[in-house]
Short mmCIF file of C-alpha atoms and ligand atoms in Angstrom, two decimals:
data_model
loop_
_atom_site.label_atom_id
_atom_site.label_comp_id
_atom_site.label_asym_id
_atom_site.label_seq_id
_atom_site.Cartn_x
_atom_site.Cartn_y
_atom_site.Cartn_z
CA MET A 1 -34.52 -121.80 26.12
CA GLY A 2 -37.68 -119.75 26.61
CA ARG A 3 -40.69 -120.17 24.35
CA GLN A 4 -40.14 -116.91 22.51
CA THR A 5 -36.43 -117.57 21.91
CA GLY A 6 -37.15 -121.18 20.95
CA THR A 7 -39.82 -120.19 18.43
CA ILE A 8 -37.64 -117.59 16.74
CA VAL A 9 -34.64 -119.93 16.62
CA GLN A 10 -36.88 -122.58 15.02
CA GLN A 11 -38.15 -120.07 12.48
CA ALA A 12 -34.55 -119.13 11.71
CA LEU A 13 -33.71 -122.80 11.16
CA ASP A 14 -36.72 -123.25 8.85
CA ILE A 15 -35.63 -120.25 6.80
CA LEU A 16 -32.04 -121.54 6.56
CA LEU A 17 -33.27 -125.04 5.70
CA ALA A 18 -35.17 -123.63 2.73
CA ASP A 19 -32.05 -121.87 1.41
CA PRO A 20 -30.02 -124.44 -0.54
CA ALA A 21 -26.95 -122.17 -0.55
CA ILE A 22 -26.54 -122.69 3.19
CA LEU A 23 -24.80 -125.79 4.56
CA PRO A 24 -23.98 -128.55 2.13
CA LEU A 25 -25.18 -132.05 2.95
CA LEU A 26 -23.23 -134.22 5.36
CA LYS A 27 -22.59 -137.79 4.26
CA GLY A 28 -25.82 -139.71 4.59
CA ASN A 29 -27.67 -136.88 6.30
CA SER A 30 -30.62 -135.05 4.83
CA ARG A 31 -30.90 -131.28 5.18
CA GLU A 32 -33.81 -131.86 7.55
CA GLN A 33 -31.61 -134.01 9.79
CA ILE A 34 -28.84 -131.42 9.82
CA PHE A 35 -31.17 -128.60 10.79
CA GLN A 36 -32.93 -130.75 13.34
CA SER A 37 -29.53 -131.43 14.95
CA ILE A 38 -28.73 -127.73 15.11
CA GLY A 39 -32.14 -127.13 16.68
CA ALA A 40 -31.49 -129.80 19.30
CA ILE A 41 -28.11 -128.27 20.16
CA LEU A 42 -29.32 -124.68 20.38
CA SER A 43 -32.55 -125.38 22.24
CA THR A 44 -30.79 -126.89 25.27
CA PRO A 45 -27.88 -125.70 27.43
CA ASN A 46 -24.68 -127.73 27.46
CA LYS A 47 -24.59 -127.71 31.25
CA THR A 48 -26.76 -126.48 34.08
CA HIS A 49 -25.11 -125.92 37.44
CA LYS A 50 -27.13 -125.28 40.55
CA ALA A 51 -25.96 -124.85 44.12
CA TYR A 52 -27.42 -123.69 47.40
CA LEU A 53 -24.96 -121.22 48.88
CA ARG A 54 -24.66 -121.53 52.65
CA ILE A 55 -24.41 -118.05 54.17
CA THR A 56 -24.30 -116.87 57.76
CA LEU A 57 -26.41 -113.72 57.91
CA ASP A 58 -25.53 -110.78 60.16
CA SER A 59 -28.25 -112.01 62.52
CA GLY A 60 -26.33 -115.25 63.01
CA ASN A 61 -28.90 -117.30 61.08
CA VAL A 62 -27.57 -119.71 58.48
CA VAL A 63 -29.51 -119.68 55.20
CA ARG A 64 -29.26 -121.50 51.90
CA ILE A 65 -29.51 -119.33 48.79
CA PRO A 66 -30.21 -120.81 45.33
CA ALA A 67 -27.53 -120.00 42.78
CA TYR A 68 -27.07 -120.97 39.13
CA ARG A 69 -24.52 -120.94 36.38
CA ILE A 70 -25.90 -122.15 33.09
CA GLN A 71 -23.52 -122.80 30.20
CA HIS A 72 -25.54 -122.76 27.05
CA ASN A 73 -23.06 -123.15 24.22
CA ASP A 74 -19.31 -122.77 23.71
CA ALA A 75 -18.94 -123.55 20.00
CA ILE A 76 -17.56 -120.06 19.31
CA GLY A 77 -15.53 -119.55 22.49
CA PRO A 78 -15.61 -119.71 26.30
CA TYR A 79 -19.01 -119.26 27.93
CA LYS A 80 -19.75 -115.60 28.67
CA GLY A 81 -22.55 -113.75 30.38
CA GLY A 82 -23.57 -111.89 33.48
CA ILE A 83 -24.61 -112.96 36.96
CA ARG A 84 -27.84 -111.45 38.17
CA PHE A 85 -28.98 -111.01 41.74
CA HIS A 86 -32.75 -110.89 41.75
CA GLU A 87 -35.41 -112.59 43.81
CA SER A 88 -37.23 -113.95 40.75
CA VAL A 89 -34.14 -115.82 39.46
CA ASN A 90 -34.99 -119.38 38.45
CA GLU A 91 -33.52 -122.05 36.22
CA ASP A 92 -35.74 -121.39 33.18
CA GLU A 93 -35.03 -117.70 33.23
CA VAL A 94 -31.26 -118.11 33.58
CA SER A 95 -31.27 -120.77 30.88
CA ASN A 96 -33.11 -118.49 28.45
CA LEU A 97 -30.76 -115.61 29.23
CA ALA A 98 -27.78 -117.92 28.63
CA ALA A 99 -29.19 -118.83 25.20
CA LEU A 100 -29.63 -115.14 24.39
CA MET A 101 -25.93 -114.65 25.19
CA THR A 102 -24.96 -117.38 22.70
CA LEU A 103 -27.03 -115.63 20.03
CA LYS A 104 -25.83 -112.14 21.00
CA ASN A 105 -22.16 -113.09 20.84
CA ALA A 106 -22.59 -114.95 17.55
CA LEU A 107 -24.51 -112.02 16.06
CA HIS A 108 -21.77 -109.51 16.88
CA ASP A 109 -18.81 -111.79 16.15
CA VAL A 110 -17.68 -111.71 19.77
CA PRO A 111 -15.52 -114.85 20.16
CA PHE A 112 -17.45 -116.17 23.16
CA GLY A 113 -20.22 -118.64 23.76
CA GLY A 114 -23.23 -118.01 25.96
CA GLY A 115 -23.69 -118.44 29.68
CA LYS A 116 -25.57 -116.79 32.51
CA GLY A 117 -25.61 -116.89 36.26
CA GLY A 118 -28.12 -115.97 38.89
CA VAL A 119 -28.60 -115.80 42.62
CA GLY A 120 -32.14 -115.79 44.01
CA ILE A 121 -31.98 -112.81 46.34
CA ASN A 122 -33.16 -109.24 46.49
CA PRO A 123 -29.77 -107.60 47.00
CA ARG A 124 -31.39 -104.55 48.65
CA LYS A 125 -32.35 -106.76 51.58
CA TYR A 126 -28.76 -107.86 52.33
CA SER A 127 -25.97 -105.97 54.06
CA GLU A 128 -22.71 -105.29 52.29
CA ARG A 129 -20.99 -107.98 54.34
CA GLU A 130 -23.66 -110.54 53.45
CA LEU A 131 -23.38 -109.67 49.74
CA TYR A 132 -19.61 -110.03 49.99
CA LEU A 133 -20.07 -113.52 51.45
CA ILE A 134 -22.56 -114.44 48.73
CA CYS A 135 -20.08 -113.36 46.03
CA LYS A 136 -17.24 -115.33 47.62
CA LYS A 137 -19.40 -118.42 48.04
CA TYR A 138 -20.63 -118.19 44.45
CA VAL A 139 -17.02 -118.39 43.23
CA GLN A 140 -16.14 -121.15 45.69
CA TYR A 141 -19.08 -123.33 44.64
CA PHE A 142 -18.60 -122.82 40.90
CA THR A 143 -14.82 -122.40 40.82
CA ASP A 144 -14.09 -125.50 38.72
CA ILE A 145 -16.30 -124.40 35.88
CA LEU A 146 -15.20 -120.74 35.77
CA GLY A 147 -11.99 -119.19 34.44
CA PRO A 148 -10.60 -116.87 31.75
CA ASP A 149 -10.71 -119.57 29.07
CA LYS A 150 -13.73 -121.51 30.35
CA ASP A 151 -16.53 -119.26 31.49
CA ILE A 152 -16.28 -115.54 32.16
CA PRO A 153 -19.06 -113.91 34.18
CA ALA A 154 -19.88 -110.19 34.21
CA PRO A 155 -22.40 -107.89 35.88
CA ASP A 156 -26.09 -108.15 35.17
CA MET A 157 -29.17 -106.94 37.00
CA GLY A 158 -28.40 -106.39 40.69
CA THR A 159 -24.63 -106.75 40.31
CA GLY A 160 -21.87 -104.34 39.31
CA GLU A 161 -18.19 -103.53 39.68
CA ARG A 162 -18.18 -104.14 43.41
CA GLU A 163 -19.43 -107.73 43.04
CA MET A 164 -17.06 -108.45 40.11
CA ASP A 165 -14.09 -107.17 42.16
CA TRP A 166 -15.03 -109.41 45.08
CA MET A 167 -15.49 -112.41 42.81
CA THR A 168 -12.22 -111.80 40.96
CA ALA A 169 -10.37 -111.55 44.26
CA GLU A 170 -11.87 -114.84 45.41
CA TYR A 171 -10.98 -116.52 42.12
CA LYS A 172 -7.41 -115.21 42.48
CA SER A 173 -7.02 -116.56 45.98
CA ILE A 174 -8.42 -119.99 45.04
CA HIS A 175 -6.09 -120.22 42.01
CA PRO A 176 -2.81 -118.61 43.18
CA GLY A 177 -0.31 -117.83 40.46
CA ARG A 178 -2.80 -118.30 37.65
CA PRO A 179 -3.83 -115.39 35.37
CA TYR A 180 -6.99 -113.97 36.85
CA LEU A 181 -7.74 -110.61 35.18
CA GLY A 182 -9.76 -112.36 32.47
CA SER A 183 -11.81 -114.42 34.93
CA PHE A 184 -14.53 -111.77 35.33
CA THR A 185 -15.34 -108.65 33.34
CA GLY A 186 -17.11 -105.50 34.44
CA LYS A 187 -14.48 -104.97 37.15
CA SER A 188 -13.62 -101.53 38.49
CA ILE A 189 -10.77 -99.72 36.74
CA VAL A 190 -8.40 -100.13 39.69
CA SER A 191 -9.03 -103.86 39.68
CA GLY A 192 -8.19 -104.23 35.97
CA GLY A 193 -11.51 -103.26 34.41
CA SER A 194 -11.89 -101.39 31.14
CA LEU A 195 -12.59 -97.71 30.74
CA GLY A 196 -16.04 -97.35 29.20
CA ARG A 197 -17.39 -100.74 30.36
CA ARG A 198 -19.84 -99.17 32.79
CA GLU A 199 -21.38 -96.97 30.09
CA ALA A 200 -21.03 -99.47 27.25
CA THR A 201 -24.51 -101.04 27.27
CA GLY A 202 -26.39 -97.73 27.38
CA LYS A 203 -24.13 -96.12 24.80
CA GLY A 204 -24.55 -99.08 22.46
CA VAL A 205 -28.34 -99.01 22.89
CA TYR A 206 -28.60 -95.38 21.83
CA PHE A 207 -26.06 -95.94 19.06
CA SER A 208 -28.14 -98.77 17.58
CA PHE A 209 -31.15 -96.45 17.29
CA LYS A 210 -29.22 -93.42 16.09
CA TYR A 211 -27.25 -95.39 13.53
CA MET A 212 -30.36 -97.05 12.15
CA LEU A 213 -32.28 -93.83 11.70
CA ASP A 214 -29.66 -91.18 11.00
CA HIS A 215 -27.14 -93.20 9.08
CA TYR A 216 -28.48 -96.40 7.64
CA ILE A 217 -31.99 -95.29 6.66
CA ARG A 218 -31.00 -91.78 5.66
CA SER A 219 -28.13 -92.94 3.44
CA ASN A 220 -29.97 -95.86 1.84
CA LEU A 221 -33.40 -94.38 1.41
CA SER A 222 -33.72 -94.80 -2.34
CA THR A 223 -32.72 -98.48 -2.20
CA LEU A 224 -34.96 -99.14 0.81
CA GLU A 225 -37.93 -97.60 -0.98
CA THR A 226 -37.73 -100.29 -3.67
CA TYR A 227 -38.38 -103.01 -1.06
CA ASN A 228 -41.85 -101.85 -0.12
CA ASN A 229 -41.17 -102.69 3.51
CA PRO A 230 -44.14 -101.96 5.82
CA TYR A 231 -41.85 -100.54 8.53
CA LEU A 232 -40.26 -97.96 6.24
CA PRO A 233 -43.02 -95.30 6.29
CA ILE A 234 -42.68 -95.02 10.08
CA ALA A 235 -38.93 -94.82 9.89
CA LYS A 236 -39.17 -92.13 7.20
CA SER A 237 -41.58 -90.07 9.24
CA TYR A 238 -38.93 -89.92 12.01
CA LEU A 239 -36.24 -88.42 9.78
CA ASN A 240 -35.22 -84.78 10.14
CA ARG A 241 -37.28 -83.91 13.19
CA PRO A 242 -36.82 -83.82 16.95
CA LEU A 243 -38.38 -86.91 18.53
CA THR A 244 -40.04 -87.47 21.88
CA MET A 245 -38.64 -90.33 23.93
CA ALA A 246 -39.42 -92.32 27.07
CA ILE A 247 -37.04 -94.49 29.04
CA GLN A 248 -38.14 -97.31 31.31
CA GLY A 249 -35.40 -97.85 33.91
CA PHE A 250 -32.89 -95.33 35.21
CA GLY A 251 -30.12 -97.69 36.29
CA ASN A 252 -26.82 -98.45 34.64
CA VAL A 253 -28.45 -98.72 31.21
CA GLY A 254 -31.38 -96.27 31.31
CA ALA A 255 -29.45 -93.40 32.88
CA VAL A 256 -26.71 -93.72 30.26
CA ILE A 257 -29.31 -93.72 27.46
CA ALA A 258 -30.72 -90.51 28.97
CA GLN A 259 -27.25 -89.00 29.11
CA GLU A 260 -26.60 -89.93 25.48
CA ILE A 261 -29.84 -88.31 24.33
CA PHE A 262 -28.94 -85.23 26.39
CA ASN A 263 -25.45 -85.11 24.83
CA ASP A 264 -26.89 -85.48 21.31
CA GLN A 265 -27.96 -81.85 21.38
CA SER A 266 -28.00 -81.21 17.66
CA ALA A 267 -30.80 -83.79 17.25
CA GLN A 268 -32.97 -81.86 19.75
CA HIS A 269 -34.77 -85.00 20.89
CA SER A 270 -36.55 -84.65 24.21
CA VAL A 271 -36.99 -87.22 26.96
CA VAL A 272 -40.54 -86.69 28.18
CA ALA A 273 -40.77 -89.67 30.57
CA VAL A 274 -38.38 -91.72 32.68
CA SER A 275 -39.11 -94.33 35.29
CA ASP A 276 -37.53 -96.56 37.89
CA ARG A 277 -38.92 -99.23 40.23
CA ASN A 278 -40.90 -96.58 42.17
CA VAL A 279 -42.15 -93.93 39.82
CA THR A 280 -42.60 -92.42 36.34
CA LEU A 281 -41.69 -88.75 35.89
CA PHE A 282 -43.35 -87.00 32.99
CA ASN A 283 -43.12 -83.61 31.35
CA GLU A 284 -44.48 -83.18 27.84
CA ASN A 285 -41.97 -80.41 27.15
CA GLY A 286 -39.01 -82.57 28.13
CA LEU A 287 -37.44 -83.49 31.46
CA PRO A 288 -34.21 -81.86 32.73
CA ILE A 289 -31.96 -84.90 32.27
CA ASP A 290 -28.90 -83.26 33.87
CA LYS A 291 -30.86 -82.58 37.06
CA LEU A 292 -32.34 -86.08 37.13
CA LEU A 293 -28.88 -87.57 36.75
CA GLN A 294 -27.66 -85.39 39.59
CA TYR A 295 -30.58 -86.40 41.80
CA SER A 296 -30.03 -90.07 41.04
CA ALA A 297 -26.28 -89.80 41.72
CA ASP A 298 -27.04 -88.20 45.11
CA HIS A 299 -29.71 -90.78 46.04
CA SER A 300 -28.18 -94.22 45.31
CA GLY A 301 -29.57 -94.40 41.79
CA GLU A 302 -33.20 -93.56 42.63
CA LEU A 303 -35.48 -90.98 41.00
CA PRO A 304 -37.41 -88.46 43.11
CA THR A 305 -40.86 -89.68 44.14
CA THR A 306 -42.37 -86.54 45.67
CA ALA A 307 -43.10 -83.00 44.50
CA GLU A 308 -40.81 -81.68 47.27
CA ALA A 309 -37.88 -83.83 46.17
CA CYS A 310 -38.41 -82.66 42.57
CA ALA A 311 -38.62 -79.03 43.66
CA GLU A 312 -35.39 -79.29 45.61
CA TYR A 313 -33.54 -80.18 42.38
CA HIS A 314 -35.64 -77.82 40.20
CA ILE A 315 -37.15 -80.77 38.35
CA ASP A 316 -40.44 -79.84 36.71
CA ALA A 317 -42.28 -83.16 36.36
CA HIS A 318 -45.61 -84.89 36.93
CA ILE A 319 -45.30 -87.89 39.20
CA GLN A 320 -47.07 -90.98 37.87
CA ASP A 321 -47.05 -94.67 38.69
CA ARG A 322 -44.07 -96.66 37.52
CA GLU A 323 -45.84 -98.43 34.63
CA ALA A 324 -47.07 -95.15 33.12
CA VAL A 325 -43.79 -94.75 31.24
CA LEU A 326 -44.82 -97.58 28.91
CA TYR A 327 -48.02 -95.93 27.76
CA GLN A 328 -46.86 -92.42 26.91
CA GLU A 329 -47.58 -90.83 23.56
CA VAL A 330 -43.94 -90.82 22.41
CA ASP A 331 -42.02 -91.57 19.25
CA VAL A 332 -39.43 -93.86 20.83
CA LEU A 333 -39.58 -96.04 23.92
CA PHE A 334 -36.40 -97.45 25.43
CA LEU A 335 -36.92 -100.48 27.68
CA ALA A 336 -34.05 -100.65 30.14
CA ALA A 337 -35.53 -102.34 33.21
CA LEU A 338 -36.71 -105.93 33.58
CA GLU A 339 -37.90 -108.66 31.26
CA GLU A 340 -41.54 -109.20 30.24
CA GLN A 341 -42.56 -105.58 30.70
CA ILE A 342 -44.71 -105.45 27.58
CA HIS A 343 -47.00 -108.44 27.43
CA GLU A 344 -50.35 -109.59 26.08
CA ARG A 345 -52.31 -107.66 28.69
CA ASN A 346 -50.74 -104.22 28.26
CA VAL A 347 -49.41 -104.19 24.69
CA ASP A 348 -52.51 -102.44 23.36
CA GLN A 349 -51.80 -99.46 25.55
CA VAL A 350 -48.29 -98.97 24.12
CA LYS A 351 -48.28 -96.02 21.71
CA ALA A 352 -44.63 -95.72 20.69
CA LYS A 353 -43.97 -96.75 17.09
CA TRP A 354 -40.32 -97.51 17.73
CA ILE A 355 -39.04 -99.53 20.70
CA VAL A 356 -35.45 -100.24 21.63
CA GLU A 357 -34.64 -103.11 24.02
CA GLY A 358 -31.91 -102.11 26.47
CA ALA A 359 -32.93 -104.91 28.86
CA ASN A 360 -32.92 -108.58 27.92
CA ALA A 361 -36.29 -110.00 26.83
CA PRO A 362 -38.48 -107.05 27.93
CA ILE A 363 -41.24 -107.94 25.41
CA THR A 364 -43.02 -111.30 25.47
CA GLY A 365 -43.50 -113.29 22.27
CA GLU A 366 -47.25 -112.59 22.20
CA ALA A 367 -46.72 -108.86 22.61
CA ASP A 368 -44.02 -108.91 19.96
CA ASP A 369 -46.50 -110.31 17.44
CA VAL A 370 -49.05 -107.62 18.29
CA LEU A 371 -46.41 -104.91 17.84
CA ALA A 372 -45.33 -106.42 14.53
CA ALA A 373 -48.91 -106.39 13.26
CA LYS A 374 -48.93 -102.64 13.97
CA ASN A 375 -45.57 -102.22 12.18
CA VAL A 376 -43.86 -101.03 15.35
CA ILE A 377 -40.10 -101.22 14.82
CA VAL A 378 -38.42 -103.13 17.65
CA ILE A 379 -34.63 -103.06 17.86
CA PRO A 380 -34.15 -106.31 19.78
CA ASP A 381 -32.01 -106.96 22.84
CA ILE A 382 -29.38 -109.11 21.15
CA LEU A 383 -28.73 -106.33 18.66
CA ALA A 384 -29.19 -103.20 20.80
CA ASN A 385 -27.78 -104.10 24.20
CA ALA A 386 -24.62 -105.97 23.16
CA GLY A 387 -22.38 -103.02 24.05
CA GLY A 388 -21.86 -104.54 27.50
CA VAL A 389 -20.53 -107.85 26.32
CA ILE A 390 -18.59 -106.26 23.47
CA VAL A 391 -16.65 -104.06 25.90
CA SER A 392 -16.37 -107.07 28.22
CA TYR A 393 -14.52 -108.73 25.37
CA PHE A 394 -12.19 -105.70 25.13
CA GLU A 395 -11.71 -105.86 28.90
CA TRP A 396 -10.81 -109.54 28.64
CA LEU A 397 -8.28 -108.78 25.88
CA GLN A 398 -6.77 -105.92 27.88
CA GLY A 399 -6.53 -108.14 30.96
CA LYS A 400 -4.74 -110.86 28.98
CA ASP A 401 -2.21 -108.39 27.58
CA THR A 402 -2.13 -106.13 30.64
CA GLN A 403 -2.20 -103.28 28.13
CA PHE A 404 -5.04 -100.86 28.69
CA TYR A 405 -6.90 -98.75 26.13
CA SER A 406 -8.05 -95.13 26.43
CA GLU A 407 -11.77 -94.53 26.89
CA GLU A 408 -11.93 -92.95 23.45
CA HIS A 409 -10.37 -96.02 21.85
CA VAL A 410 -12.83 -98.33 23.64
CA TYR A 411 -15.80 -96.40 22.22
CA GLU A 412 -14.24 -96.32 18.76
CA LEU A 413 -13.87 -100.10 18.84
CA LEU A 414 -17.35 -100.55 20.30
CA TYR A 415 -19.09 -98.47 17.65
CA ALA A 416 -17.06 -100.06 14.85
CA LYS A 417 -18.07 -103.53 16.01
CA MET A 418 -21.71 -102.65 16.41
CA GLN A 419 -21.79 -100.81 13.11
CA LYS A 420 -20.48 -103.88 11.31
CA THR A 421 -23.34 -105.98 12.66
CA LEU A 422 -25.94 -103.29 12.04
CA ASP A 423 -24.80 -103.01 8.42
CA GLN A 424 -25.23 -106.77 8.06
CA VAL A 425 -28.70 -107.11 9.54
CA PHE A 426 -30.48 -103.94 8.40
CA PRO A 427 -30.42 -104.95 4.71
CA LEU A 428 -31.87 -108.35 5.69
CA PHE A 429 -34.60 -106.66 7.71
CA PHE A 430 -35.65 -104.18 5.05
CA SER A 431 -35.43 -106.58 2.12
CA GLN A 432 -37.02 -109.66 3.69
CA ASN A 433 -40.06 -108.39 5.54
CA HIS A 434 -39.33 -110.16 8.83
CA GLN A 435 -39.29 -108.48 12.19
CA LEU A 436 -35.82 -107.15 12.97
CA ARG A 437 -35.58 -109.69 15.80
CA GLN A 438 -36.06 -112.49 13.29
CA SER A 439 -33.41 -111.03 10.95
CA CYS A 440 -30.94 -110.93 13.86
CA TYR A 441 -31.72 -114.49 14.90
CA ASN A 442 -31.40 -115.70 11.31
CA HIS A 443 -27.98 -114.14 11.08
CA ALA A 444 -26.78 -115.43 14.45
CA VAL A 445 -28.18 -118.93 13.90
CA MET A 446 -26.55 -119.07 10.48
CA LYS A 447 -23.15 -118.27 11.99
CA LEU A 448 -23.63 -120.83 14.76
CA SER A 449 -24.78 -123.44 12.23
CA LEU A 450 -21.69 -122.95 10.07
CA VAL A 451 -19.42 -123.25 13.11
CA LEU A 452 -21.19 -126.38 14.39
CA TYR A 453 -20.97 -127.85 10.90
CA ARG A 454 -17.26 -127.06 10.51
CA GLN A 455 -16.56 -128.47 13.98
CA GLY A 456 -18.17 -131.77 13.03
CA LYS A 457 -20.87 -131.41 15.70
CA LEU A 458 -23.73 -132.34 13.40
CA TYR A 459 -23.01 -136.02 12.85
N1 LIG B 501 -25.10 -108.98 31.41
C1 LIG B 501 -24.78 -108.34 30.17
C2 LIG B 501 -25.63 -108.90 29.04
O1 LIG B 501 -26.68 -109.42 29.26
C3 LIG B 501 -23.30 -108.33 29.89
C4 LIG B 501 -22.66 -109.66 29.78
C5 LIG B 501 -21.15 -109.62 29.70
O2 LIG B 501 -20.57 -108.54 29.69
O3 LIG B 501 -20.57 -110.71 29.65
O4 LIG B 501 -25.31 -108.78 27.88
#
């Protein structure tokens, strides 16, 4: 577990320890012992699997590629979480991401535990055939620990439907005759995926923001005002006016957030900056999202990087360096790229008063504290970006039943599930004066603690 996650989990445990209504004593054990046991369980993964995948490259060279599957906790259900292909993948990172999955699933009452996988490659540097081999080998090496009721991977950074289809096919051929549709989620529709899975993370991210501001805060304003919460004045100043927004990342998550803002026409919010790994595009009067989406669809997911490319698609935008998106004078900043994007060294340049985490762990612990001191509202990853795993759960259910839902029904279920969690954590946040991240962790850790207690895991 990373330092930031570990610290917040520990703070959650300290808060629960001080609340006598939570967890009765076990025979002979003090409350301190019980909470120390929970801390020991949550701060370490159950199992860490590492392999070096042997791949023959197109050149004929044989290479060994580091690959991980880390199973953090399965108290609530089978391990669940994506597999990322990225050159910075390492054991600590995958382990922290696996712990975040345990917390995310517990927070949203998704009946899964937490796991994560990773392969240490830059997928852009490999041919399609090489990536296919890597996917097959990943399943071959980890086949004994994966499966619909054991550990169910999904896409993450650098992977998508194509990789999940390849992996599912390999799982199916290694385990003939066994049910296989639930072995991976995030599959293409033809391969048994769910309608709406591709858009689910981005849709959920925008929903978490919209619901908080336009529904929860608006409808509960008089009660919230009695709490004297330091974050409330900012939230109130955002009501009933069009907002300016910036989105870091224009991939599967960022582009869908942009689309959602574009579709939400009655709100009249404008996206003034977007970025990807090459560039930030800025226009203080609002960028033409429809044209950017078209450009990106025509250019393998990339944004235009030159004035000529912008002109060709009638995109009126200033071209800035890729980090510039973080420092714009905007009301809301969506982080939908990599982790650790806002850190100690750049946090002072961030001007947005409301940040929504579409990516996992995009703000370091140090930066988080600085933002909290400035009363910046941060909707944290485990709350905001759970749409992906929630619809993965629906995909898993549909695969088990071989009964498939309409896209409309998937979104209805997704929003209902997220809304239930949001309605549970927002009152904690506004009444208790913690950061929203802490309120979410408190809630998730409490659920995990009760389950571990009931399962007799604390003796
Ligand atoms: N990789 C996504 C996440 O971090 C989705 C995981 C899943 O669908 O299992 O939440």
